[in-house]
Coordinates of C-alpha atoms in Angstrom, one line a residue:
M16 CA -23.8 -25.9 20.9
E17 CA -21.4 -25.3 17.9
N18 CA -19.4 -22.3 17.7
I19 CA -19.4 -20.8 14.2
E20 CA -16.6 -18.4 13.6
E21 CA -17.9 -15.0 11.8
P22 CA -16.5 -14.7 8.2
S23 CA -13.7 -11.8 8.2
P24 CA -14.8 -8.6 6.2
L25 CA -13.3 -8.7 2.8
R26 CA -10.7 -6.8 1.8
I27 CA -8.0 -6.4 -1.1
T28 CA -4.3 -6.7 0.8
P29 CA -5.5 -10.2 1.6
T30 CA -6.8 -11.4 -1.3
V31 CA -3.6 -9.9 -3.6
R32 CA -1.3 -12.0 -0.9
A33 CA -3.7 -15.0 -1.4
L34 CA -3.7 -14.5 -5.4
S35 CA -0.1 -14.1 -5.1
S36 CA 0.6 -17.2 -3.1
A37 CA -1.7 -19.2 -5.2
L38 CA 0.4 -18.2 -8.3
R39 CA 4.0 -18.5 -6.6
G40 CA 3.0 -21.8 -5.1
K41 CA 6.2 -23.2 -3.0
R42 CA 8.1 -20.7 -5.0
E43 CA 8.0 -18.0 -2.5
N44 CA 10.0 -20.5 0.1
V45 CA 12.4 -20.3 -2.0
P46 CA 15.8 -18.7 0.0
D47 CA 17.4 -15.9 -2.1
S48 CA 21.1 -18.2 -1.8
S49 CA 19.6 -20.6 -3.9
R50 CA 18.9 -18.3 -6.9
G51 CA 21.9 -18.1 -9.0
N52 CA 23.6 -20.2 -11.9
G53 CA 20.6 -19.0 -14.4
D54 CA 18.0 -19.6 -11.5
R55 CA 14.8 -17.5 -12.1
I56 CA 14.4 -15.0 -9.8
F57 CA 11.5 -14.3 -8.5
P58 CA 8.9 -10.7 -8.4
E59 CA 7.6 -9.8 -4.6
P60 CA 4.4 -11.4 -4.0
E61 CA 2.4 -7.6 -3.5
K62 CA 4.1 -7.1 -7.5
L63 CA 2.6 -9.8 -8.8
W64 CA -0.9 -8.7 -9.1
F65 CA -3.2 -5.7 -10.0
K66 CA -6.4 -4.4 -8.6
E67 CA -8.2 -2.4 -11.3
S68 CA -10.4 0.7 -10.5
S69 CA -10.9 2.2 -14.0
A70 CA -14.7 1.6 -15.2
K71 CA -13.2 0.2 -18.2
N72 CA -11.1 -2.3 -17.1
L73 CA -13.5 -3.9 -14.7
R74 CA -16.0 -4.6 -17.2
N75 CA -13.9 -7.8 -17.7
R76 CA -11.6 -8.2 -15.2
D77 CA -11.3 -7.0 -11.2
F78 CA -7.6 -8.3 -10.6
L79 CA -4.4 -9.0 -13.4
S80 CA -1.1 -10.5 -13.3
P81 CA 0.6 -8.4 -16.0
T82 CA 2.0 -10.6 -19.0
T83 CA 5.5 -9.3 -17.5
M84 CA 4.9 -11.0 -14.6
L85 CA 3.6 -14.4 -16.1
N86 CA 7.1 -14.8 -18.0
T87 CA 9.3 -14.1 -15.4
L88 CA 6.8 -16.9 -13.0
Y89 CA 7.0 -19.7 -16.3
A90 CA 8.2 -19.9 -19.3
D91 CA 6.5 -18.8 -21.8
G92 CA 4.5 -17.2 -19.6
Q93 CA 2.2 -20.2 -19.5
V94 CA 0.3 -21.1 -16.4
P95 CA 0.3 -24.7 -15.4
P96 CA -3.2 -26.1 -14.9
A97 CA -2.6 -26.7 -11.6
V98 CA -1.6 -23.0 -10.9
M99 CA -4.7 -21.8 -12.4
S100 CA -7.2 -24.5 -10.0
R101 CA -5.0 -22.5 -7.2
V102 CA -6.0 -19.2 -8.3
L103 CA -9.9 -20.0 -9.3
S104 CA -10.4 -22.0 -6.2
L105 CA -9.3 -19.1 -3.6
R106 CA -10.3 -19.3 -0.5
G107 CA -9.3 -17.5 3.0
N108 CA -10.5 -15.0 5.7
G109 CA -11.1 -11.8 4.2
V110 CA -10.6 -12.6 0.6
L111 CA -12.6 -12.1 -2.5
P112 CA -14.7 -14.9 -3.8
V113 CA -13.2 -15.6 -7.5
A114 CA -15.7 -16.6 -10.0
G115 CA -13.4 -17.2 -12.8
G116 CA -10.4 -16.3 -15.1
E117 CA -8.4 -16.8 -18.2
V118 CA -5.0 -15.5 -19.2
M119 CA -5.5 -13.1 -22.4
G120 CA -2.9 -10.8 -24.2
E121 CA -2.6 -8.6 -21.4
G122 CA -1.9 -11.5 -18.5
L123 CA -4.3 -13.4 -16.1
R124 CA -7.8 -12.0 -15.5
V125 CA -9.1 -12.7 -12.9
R126 CA -13.1 -12.2 -12.0
V127 CA -15.1 -11.7 -8.9
D128 CA -18.1 -13.5 -8.0
R129 CA -19.6 -10.0 -7.2
A130 CA -23.2 -10.9 -6.3
A131 CA -21.4 -13.0 -3.7
A132 CA -19.1 -9.9 -2.8
F133 CA -22.7 -7.7 -2.8
R134 CA -24.3 -10.1 0.0
A135 CA -20.8 -10.3 1.9
V136 CA -20.4 -6.0 2.6
L137 CA -24.4 -4.9 2.2
A138 CA -26.2 -8.2 3.4
G139 CA -25.2 -7.0 7.3
G140 CA -25.1 -3.8 7.2
A141 CA -21.4 -2.8 5.9
T142 CA -20.2 -1.3 9.9
D143 CA -17.5 -3.8 9.9
Y144 CA -16.1 -1.5 6.7
L145 CA -16.5 2.0 7.7
K146 CA -14.3 1.4 10.3
P147 CA -10.0 0.6 10.7
S148 CA -9.7 -3.3 10.6
G149 CA -8.2 -3.1 13.8
Q150 CA -7.8 -1.4 17.1
K151 CA -4.1 -0.1 18.0
Q152 CA -3.0 1.0 20.9
G153 CA -0.6 4.3 22.1
C154 CA -0.8 7.8 22.5
V155 CA 0.0 10.7 20.5
V156 CA 0.4 14.5 21.3
L157 CA -0.1 16.6 18.1
N158 CA 1.4 19.7 19.0
C159 CA 0.8 22.6 16.4
P160 CA 4.0 25.0 16.8
A161 CA 1.8 28.0 15.2
L162 CA -0.6 28.4 18.2
H163 CA 2.3 28.7 20.6
P164 CA 2.4 32.1 22.2
K165 CA 5.4 33.7 21.2
P166 CA 5.3 35.5 23.4
N167 CA 1.2 36.3 22.4
T168 CA -1.3 34.0 22.0
P169 CA -1.8 33.9 18.4
T170 CA -5.0 35.4 16.7
P171 CA -6.7 34.7 13.5
D172 CA -4.9 38.2 11.8
T173 CA -1.8 37.0 12.7
L174 CA -2.4 33.5 11.4
T175 CA -0.9 32.4 8.2
L176 CA -2.2 30.4 5.6
G177 CA 0.3 27.9 6.2
Q178 CA 0.5 27.7 9.6
L179 CA -4.1 27.5 9.1
R180 CA -2.9 24.6 6.9
T181 CA -0.8 22.7 9.8
V182 CA -3.6 23.5 12.4
L183 CA -6.0 21.9 10.1
L184 CA -3.5 18.9 9.4
A185 CA -3.1 18.1 13.1
D186 CA -7.0 18.2 13.4
H187 CA -7.6 15.7 10.9
M188 CA -4.7 13.7 12.3
G189 CA -6.4 13.6 15.4
A190 CA -9.3 12.5 14.2
L191 CA -7.6 9.6 11.8
L192 CA -5.5 8.3 15.0
R193 CA -8.9 8.6 17.2
G194 CA -10.3 6.2 15.2
Q195 CA -8.1 4.0 15.1
G196 CA -7.4 3.7 18.9
F197 CA -4.7 5.9 19.7
S198 CA -5.2 8.3 23.1
V199 CA -4.9 11.8 21.4
S200 CA -3.9 15.1 22.9
Y201 CA -3.7 18.3 21.6
C202 CA -0.7 21.0 22.3
P203 CA -0.6 24.2 23.1
T204 CA -3.7 24.8 25.5
L205 CA -5.3 28.0 24.8
P206 CA -7.3 30.6 26.4
E207 CA -10.6 30.2 26.1
D208 CA -12.9 32.5 24.9
S209 CA -9.5 34.2 23.1
D210 CA -10.2 35.2 19.5
I211 CA -8.4 32.1 18.2
I212 CA -10.4 29.6 19.5
T213 CA -13.7 31.3 18.4
F214 CA -12.1 31.1 14.9
L215 CA -11.0 27.3 15.0
R216 CA -14.3 26.8 16.2
A217 CA -16.0 28.6 13.3
L218 CA -14.1 25.6 11.1
G219 CA -15.2 23.5 13.8
I220 CA -12.2 23.0 15.5
D221 CA -12.3 21.8 19.1
W222 CA -9.3 23.0 20.5
P223 CA -8.4 22.5 24.4
T224 CA -9.1 25.6 26.2
A225 CA -8.0 26.9 29.9
P226 CA -9.6 29.9 31.8
A227 CA -7.8 33.2 30.7
N228 CA -6.0 33.6 34.2
W229 CA -4.4 30.2 34.1
T230 CA -0.5 29.4 34.1
N231 CA 1.8 27.0 33.3
E232 CA 4.6 28.5 35.4
E233 CA 5.4 25.6 38.1
R234 CA 5.6 23.0 34.4
E235 CA 7.9 26.3 33.2
E236 CA 10.2 26.4 36.3
K237 CA 11.3 22.9 36.1
I238 CA 12.0 22.9 32.4
Q239 CA 14.4 26.0 33.2
E240 CA 15.8 24.1 35.9
A241 CA 16.1 20.5 33.9
L242 CA 17.8 22.4 30.8
E243 CA 20.5 24.7 33.0
N244 CA 21.5 21.2 34.9
C245 CA 21.5 19.0 31.3
P246 CA 24.7 18.0 30.3
Y247 CA 24.3 19.5 27.1
R248 CA 24.1 23.0 28.6
E249 CA 27.0 24.7 27.1
R250 CA 29.3 26.2 29.9
E251 CA 31.3 29.8 29.5
T252 CA 34.2 28.8 29.4
E253 CA 33.5 26.6 26.9
R254 CA 31.1 28.7 25.3
G255 CA 34.4 31.2 25.1
R256 CA 36.9 28.5 23.8
R257 CA 33.9 28.3 21.3
T258 CA 33.5 31.8 20.0
S259 CA 37.7 32.9 20.5
G260 CA 38.8 30.4 18.0
G261 CA 37.6 32.2 14.8
G262 CA 35.7 30.4 13.1
G263 CA 32.8 29.1 16.0
R264 CA 30.0 30.3 17.2
K265 CA 29.9 34.2 17.8
V266 CA 27.7 35.6 20.3
E267 CA 24.7 37.6 18.3
E268 CA 24.0 41.1 19.3
G269 CA 21.5 41.7 21.6
E270 CA 22.2 38.3 23.8
N271 CA 22.6 38.1 27.3
E272 CA 25.9 37.2 28.1
G273 CA 24.4 35.0 30.9
A274 CA 21.7 33.5 29.3
L275 CA 21.5 29.5 29.0
R276 CA 22.5 28.1 25.9
V277 CA 22.4 24.5 25.1
N278 CA 24.4 22.1 22.4
L279 CA 21.5 20.3 20.2
K280 CA 24.3 19.6 18.2
R281 CA 25.7 17.4 21.2
V282 CA 22.1 16.2 21.9
F283 CA 20.7 14.7 18.2
Q284 CA 24.7 13.2 18.0
E285 CA 25.3 11.7 21.4
E286 CA 21.2 10.1 21.8
G287 CA 21.6 8.5 17.9
L288 CA 18.5 10.6 17.2
L289 CA 18.1 10.7 13.2
G290 CA 17.2 13.5 10.2
Y291 CA 17.6 16.3 12.1
D292 CA 19.7 19.6 10.4
P293 CA 23.5 19.6 11.6
S294 CA 23.4 22.9 11.7
L295 CA 21.5 23.0 15.2
G296 CA 24.5 24.3 17.0
T297 CA 24.2 25.9 20.2
C298 CA 20.6 27.4 20.7
T299 CA 19.6 30.0 23.7
V300 CA 16.8 29.3 25.3
H301 CA 14.0 31.7 25.3
R302 CA 10.9 32.5 27.4
D303 CA 8.6 31.2 24.7
S304 CA 11.1 28.0 24.2
V305 CA 10.5 27.2 27.7
S306 CA 6.6 28.3 28.0
H307 CA 6.5 25.6 24.5
L308 CA 8.1 23.2 26.1
A309 CA 6.0 23.1 29.4
Q310 CA 3.1 23.0 27.2
L311 CA 4.3 19.9 25.7
D312 CA 5.2 18.7 29.2
L313 CA 1.7 19.1 30.3
A314 CA 0.1 17.3 27.2
T315 CA 1.6 14.5 28.1
A316 CA 1.7 14.2 31.3
D317 CA -2.0 12.0 31.7
H318 CA 0.0 9.7 29.2
T319 CA 1.2 7.3 32.5
V320 CA 0.8 3.7 31.3
A321 CA 3.2 4.2 27.8
M322 CA 5.0 6.2 26.2
A323 CA 4.0 8.9 24.2
T324 CA 4.8 9.9 20.5
A325 CA 4.8 13.4 20.1
L326 CA 4.1 14.1 16.7
H327 CA 5.1 18.2 15.6
V328 CA 2.9 19.6 13.1
T329 CA 4.8 22.4 11.0
S330 CA 5.0 24.5 8.4
C331 CA 8.8 23.7 6.1
Q332 CA 9.2 27.8 7.6
D333 CA 9.2 26.7 11.0
E334 CA 10.6 23.9 11.0
F335 CA 14.4 24.5 11.9
R336 CA 13.7 26.0 14.8
Q337 CA 10.8 23.3 15.9
Q338 CA 13.9 20.9 15.6
Q339 CA 15.3 23.2 17.7
I340 CA 12.1 22.8 20.2
A341 CA 12.3 18.9 20.1
M342 CA 16.2 19.0 21.0
L343 CA 16.2 21.5 23.8
W344 CA 12.6 18.7 25.2
R345 CA 15.1 15.9 24.8
A346 CA 17.7 17.9 26.7
S347 CA 15.1 19.1 29.4
G348 CA 14.9 14.7 30.0
A349 CA 12.1 14.1 27.8
T350 CA 12.4 10.5 25.9
H351 CA 9.0 10.7 24.2
T352 CA 9.5 9.9 20.8
Q353 CA 9.3 13.1 18.3
R354 CA 8.6 13.2 14.7
H355 CA 7.5 15.6 12.4
L356 CA 5.0 16.1 9.9
V357 CA 6.3 19.2 7.6
C358 CA 3.4 21.6 5.1
G359 CA 4.7 22.8 1.9
P360 CA 3.9 26.8 1.9
V361 CA 0.3 28.2 1.3
K362 CA 0.5 30.5 -2.2
T363 CA -1.7 33.5 -3.5
P364 CA -0.5 34.8 -6.0
G365 CA -1.6 38.1 -6.6
S366 CA -2.7 38.6 -2.8
H367 CA -2.0 38.4 0.8
L368 CA -4.3 37.1 3.3
T369 CA -4.2 36.3 6.8
A370 CA -6.6 33.4 7.5
A371 CA -9.0 35.3 9.3
Q372 CA -9.2 37.2 5.8
Y373 CA -9.2 34.1 4.1
L374 CA -12.1 32.3 5.8
Q375 CA -14.2 35.8 5.9
L376 CA -13.7 35.8 1.7
R377 CA -14.7 32.3 1.8
R378 CA -17.5 32.6 3.5
G379 CA -19.0 36.0 1.6
Q380 CA -18.6 33.7 -1.5
M381 CA -20.5 30.7 0.1
K382 CA -23.2 32.8 1.1
E383 CA -23.3 34.0 -1.9
A384 CA -23.0 30.9 -4.2
S385 CA -26.7 29.8 -2.0
E386 CA -28.1 32.9 -2.8
M387 CA -27.9 32.6 -6.2
K388 CA -29.2 29.2 -5.9
Y389 CA -31.7 28.7 -3.9
G390 CA -32.7 32.9 -3.7
D391 CA -34.5 33.9 -0.6
Q392 CA -34.4 30.6 1.5
V393 CA -31.5 31.5 2.1
E394 CA -31.5 33.0 5.9
G395 CA -32.2 31.4 9.2
Q396 CA -29.7 29.9 12.0
T397 CA -30.4 25.8 9.7
W398 CA -29.1 28.3 7.0
D399 CA -25.9 30.1 8.9
D400 CA -25.1 26.3 9.9
I401 CA -25.1 25.0 6.4
I402 CA -22.9 27.8 4.9
R403 CA -20.4 27.8 7.7
V404 CA -20.4 23.8 7.4
M405 CA -20.2 24.5 3.7
T406 CA -17.7 27.1 4.2
S407 CA -15.2 24.8 6.8
A408 CA -15.8 21.9 4.4
T409 CA -14.5 24.4 1.4
V410 CA -11.5 25.6 3.5
R411 CA -10.7 21.9 4.7
F412 CA -10.6 20.5 0.8
E413 CA -8.4 23.6 -0.3
L414 CA -5.6 22.8 1.8
L415 CA -5.9 19.2 2.8
S416 CA -6.1 17.7 0.0
T417 CA -2.6 17.6 -1.6
V418 CA 0.2 15.8 -0.3
H419 CA 1.5 17.8 2.6
T420 CA 4.7 18.4 2.1
S421 CA 4.2 20.1 -1.4
P422 CA 2.9 23.8 -1.4
V423 CA -0.7 25.0 -1.9
T424 CA -1.9 27.8 -4.5
L425 CA -4.8 28.9 -3.9
D426 CA -7.3 31.1 -5.9
V427 CA -8.2 34.3 -3.5
Q428 CA -10.2 37.0 -6.2
R429 CA -12.9 38.0 -4.7
E430 CA -14.7 37.9 -8.5
G431 CA -13.5 33.6 -8.4
G432 CA -16.4 32.8 -5.9
V433 CA -17.7 29.3 -4.8
S434 CA -19.0 27.3 -7.1
T435 CA -22.2 24.5 -5.9
K436 CA -21.8 22.7 -8.9
G437 CA -19.0 20.8 -10.5
P438 CA -16.3 18.2 -9.3
R439 CA -14.5 21.5 -7.3
G440 CA -14.0 19.9 -3.6
G441 CA -15.4 20.2 -0.6
V442 CA -19.1 21.4 -1.7
F443 CA -19.4 18.8 -4.3
V444 CA -18.8 16.4 -1.5
M445 CA -21.1 17.9 0.9
Y446 CA -23.4 17.9 -1.9
N447 CA -23.7 14.6 -2.7
C448 CA -23.9 13.2 0.7
A449 CA -26.8 15.7 0.3
R450 CA -28.2 13.5 -2.6
L451 CA -28.3 11.0 -0.3
H452 CA -30.2 12.0 2.4
T453 CA -32.6 13.3 0.1
L454 CA -32.9 9.8 -1.7
F455 CA -33.8 7.9 1.5
D456 CA -36.2 10.7 2.5
S457 CA -38.1 10.4 -0.8
Y458 CA -38.0 6.8 0.3
E459 CA -39.7 7.2 3.3
R460 CA -42.1 9.0 2.6
G461 CA -43.3 6.7 -0.2
V462 CA -43.5 4.1 2.7
E463 CA -45.8 6.4 4.5
K464 CA -47.7 6.6 1.3
G465 CA -48.0 2.8 1.3
L466 CA -46.0 2.9 -1.9
Y467 CA -43.2 1.1 -1.1
P468 CA -42.7 -1.6 1.9
E469 CA -40.1 -1.7 4.4
I470 CA -36.6 -2.5 3.9
P471 CA -36.4 -6.4 4.6
E472 CA -33.3 -7.7 5.8
G473 CA -30.2 -8.3 3.8
S474 CA -30.7 -12.0 3.9
Q475 CA -33.9 -12.1 1.7
L476 CA -32.4 -9.8 -1.3
D477 CA -31.1 -11.4 -4.2
F478 CA -27.7 -9.2 -4.5
S479 CA -27.0 -10.8 -8.1
A480 CA -29.7 -8.2 -9.0
L481 CA -26.9 -5.2 -8.9
K482 CA -25.3 -5.5 -12.2
E483 CA -25.0 -1.8 -13.5
E484 CA -21.4 -1.3 -14.1
G485 CA -21.6 1.7 -11.7
E486 CA -22.9 -0.4 -8.6
W487 CA -20.3 -2.5 -8.5
L488 CA -17.5 0.1 -9.2
L489 CA -18.7 1.5 -6.0
L490 CA -18.0 -1.2 -3.8
F491 CA -14.8 -2.4 -5.2
N492 CA -13.2 1.5 -5.6
Y493 CA -14.7 2.4 -2.1
L494 CA -16.8 0.3 0.0
I495 CA -14.4 -2.3 0.6
P496 CA -10.8 -0.6 0.4
F497 CA -12.3 2.6 2.6
S498 CA -10.8 0.5 5.7
E499 CA -7.1 -0.2 4.6
L500 CA -7.4 3.6 3.6
L501 CA -8.1 4.2 7.6
D502 CA -5.3 1.9 9.0
Q503 CA -2.4 3.8 6.8
S504 CA -1.7 6.9 9.0
G505 CA -1.4 4.6 12.2
Q506 CA 0.7 2.4 10.2
A507 CA 3.3 5.4 9.1
L508 CA 4.0 6.4 12.4
D509 CA 4.5 3.2 13.9
G510 CA 7.2 2.9 11.4
E511 CA 10.8 3.0 12.9
G512 CA 13.8 4.8 11.3
G513 CA 13.5 7.2 8.7
G514 CA 14.4 10.4 10.7
A515 CA 12.7 12.9 12.5
R516 CA 10.4 13.7 9.2
V517 CA 7.3 11.3 9.0
N518 CA 5.4 11.3 5.6
I519 CA 1.8 10.1 5.9
K520 CA -0.8 10.7 3.2
T521 CA -2.3 12.8 5.0
E522 CA -4.6 14.0 1.4
Q523 CA -6.2 10.7 0.6
I524 CA -9.3 10.9 2.9
C525 CA -10.1 14.3 0.7
K526 CA -9.3 13.0 -2.7
F527 CA -10.8 9.6 -1.9
L528 CA -14.5 11.8 -1.4
V529 CA -13.9 13.4 -3.9
S530 CA -13.1 10.7 -6.3
L531 CA -15.6 8.9 -4.6
S532 CA -18.6 12.0 -5.6
K533 CA -17.5 11.7 -9.1
D534 CA -18.2 8.0 -9.5
F535 CA -21.5 8.4 -7.2
S536 CA -23.0 11.7 -9.0
S537 CA -22.3 9.7 -12.7
Y538 CA -23.8 7.0 -11.3
Y539 CA -27.4 8.5 -9.4
N540 CA -27.6 11.0 -12.5
R541 CA -27.9 7.1 -14.8
V542 CA -30.0 5.2 -12.6
H543 CA -33.6 5.4 -11.2
V544 CA -33.5 4.2 -8.3
L545 CA -36.9 4.1 -6.7
G546 CA -38.4 3.1 -9.4
E547 CA -42.2 2.1 -10.0
P548 CA -43.5 0.8 -7.4
L549 CA -44.3 -3.2 -8.5
P550 CA -43.4 -6.2 -6.8
H551 CA -41.5 -7.3 -9.1
L552 CA -38.7 -4.6 -9.4
F553 CA -38.1 -4.2 -5.2
N554 CA -35.8 -6.5 -5.0
Q555 CA -33.6 -4.9 -7.8
M556 CA -34.8 -1.4 -5.2
F557 CA -34.2 -2.6 -2.4
C558 CA -30.8 -4.0 -3.3
R559 CA -30.2 -1.1 -4.6
L560 CA -31.1 1.1 -1.3
Y561 CA -28.6 -1.5 0.7
L562 CA -26.1 -0.1 -1.5
L563 CA -26.3 3.2 -1.1
R564 CA -27.2 3.0 2.4
A565 CA -23.9 1.8 3.1
L566 CA -22.4 5.0 1.1
R567 CA -24.4 7.2 2.6
E568 CA -22.5 5.7 6.4
L569 CA -19.4 5.9 3.9
Y570 CA -19.4 9.4 3.3
H571 CA -20.5 10.6 7.3
S572 CA -17.4 8.0 8.5
A573 CA -15.2 9.5 6.1
L574 CA -16.3 13.2 7.0
D575 CA -15.7 12.3 10.5
T576 CA -12.7 12.4 9.7
L577 CA -12.3 15.8 8.6
N578 CA -14.7 17.1 11.8
L579 CA -17.5 17.6 9.1
P580 CA -21.2 16.8 9.9
P581 CA -23.1 15.8 7.2
I582 CA -25.3 18.6 5.5
R583 CA -29.0 16.3 5.1
Q584 CA -31.3 18.6 2.9
L585 CA -29.9 21.1 0.4

């Protein structure tokens, strides 16, 4: 029996590459050395085409190769007929089907065969569009310095908002990386039943715990011994030469003359580690540093098959200290790759709140807003759970929707409140997800009453019925690109070079969900999905239900990376 290869899911990047290849032809194989003496210089393939995203532009094109690019490739920007033919007959794995194209004033416009694209994505259930395009292998330890004892375990009342931002970011990164196939662990292990664990669980964060009487003394002793015997230890005679010369490091007041000191600058210089602060110098090893290193050693102990990557998620205020810890760990003999994900500060003009006060404020505002909208029904365990999840969503979107290196400014005035209306982040996203659940509940009730038949197989539907511009916008801007969006965090972590810091677009999932919610809300307010129960209207209704069912699962997949369960009814 002949094996029929399953078609690959449609993707934006392969489509842009195929379009570029069709437009450039054999030119992309011309070596750089041949470009000279007046020869035309050809742009990089990824710059030849742009995917459109605005509703206005999507009315007449899906991809555009601007006139400036055409002028670079061809004299007077005239696309030869043979090249045009290649573009219009585009084929390939993951390539969106092309319906037509034309050269206009702004450039070469290409339109996708939308009915074919809807059918390809929706008829089979859209599962391949809700997960990363491929599975990776590797071990990642997400280390959150804000949660390490200094020397006592932090509490919600000592945790700053900047530190809370790092914890939420570590939690989000863990979910993203785990979804891509990485083995993920978290550091440090915290005492079970501690106040900080209760606080984290209220935010939906599942952090590793150990019994309150657990100790890590054996590993701490091993780390201490390794540092005492490491080649970077600064001996007393060497230290004396450094401090007696006038320009060297002086012994700080209160330092123990017999304290263990390690020259961190030698560590990163001799081991060729880039991006570390040249002023690290010599560091005195304190007990909390040894405890920190022992926790890292514990977190990487289970990763015996492959080397782990330790991702230190830290605030900009603590970055220098964390670089010291990283180099001490290296000096102790740890050879794991270490990267630093650094967060900007969290500002609260006119107020100073701890993490506990901030969560309490947002929870109170969420409860008040719910009571104003839904009245006396806001009571009982169900509503307690809804308010807890909505509060967590509010906090996560406030602290994670900004580029991680940039500052976040919060409005924490008590009279500000949290609105349940309008595109204001987490609440707006959760509300629109709930609308999708309500829609399908209404449909199921209609089926029970005999108004509508059961949804047929996708192969029985004519997806050309999806003609509303909002429908294509939801597929083309959200369902199709989502898989590639999920791939980005792992790709950034895999990137070699660039020094100690790593920059990952951690804000993208939150921004994606807010943008999705705006466009879905606009579509849902404009289009009546569950129409009259008339047979000639069923095909269009079922096509729309296929699209919105895929959209509902898209919400679930995206919210899952934020460890937010969907709200099914509001």
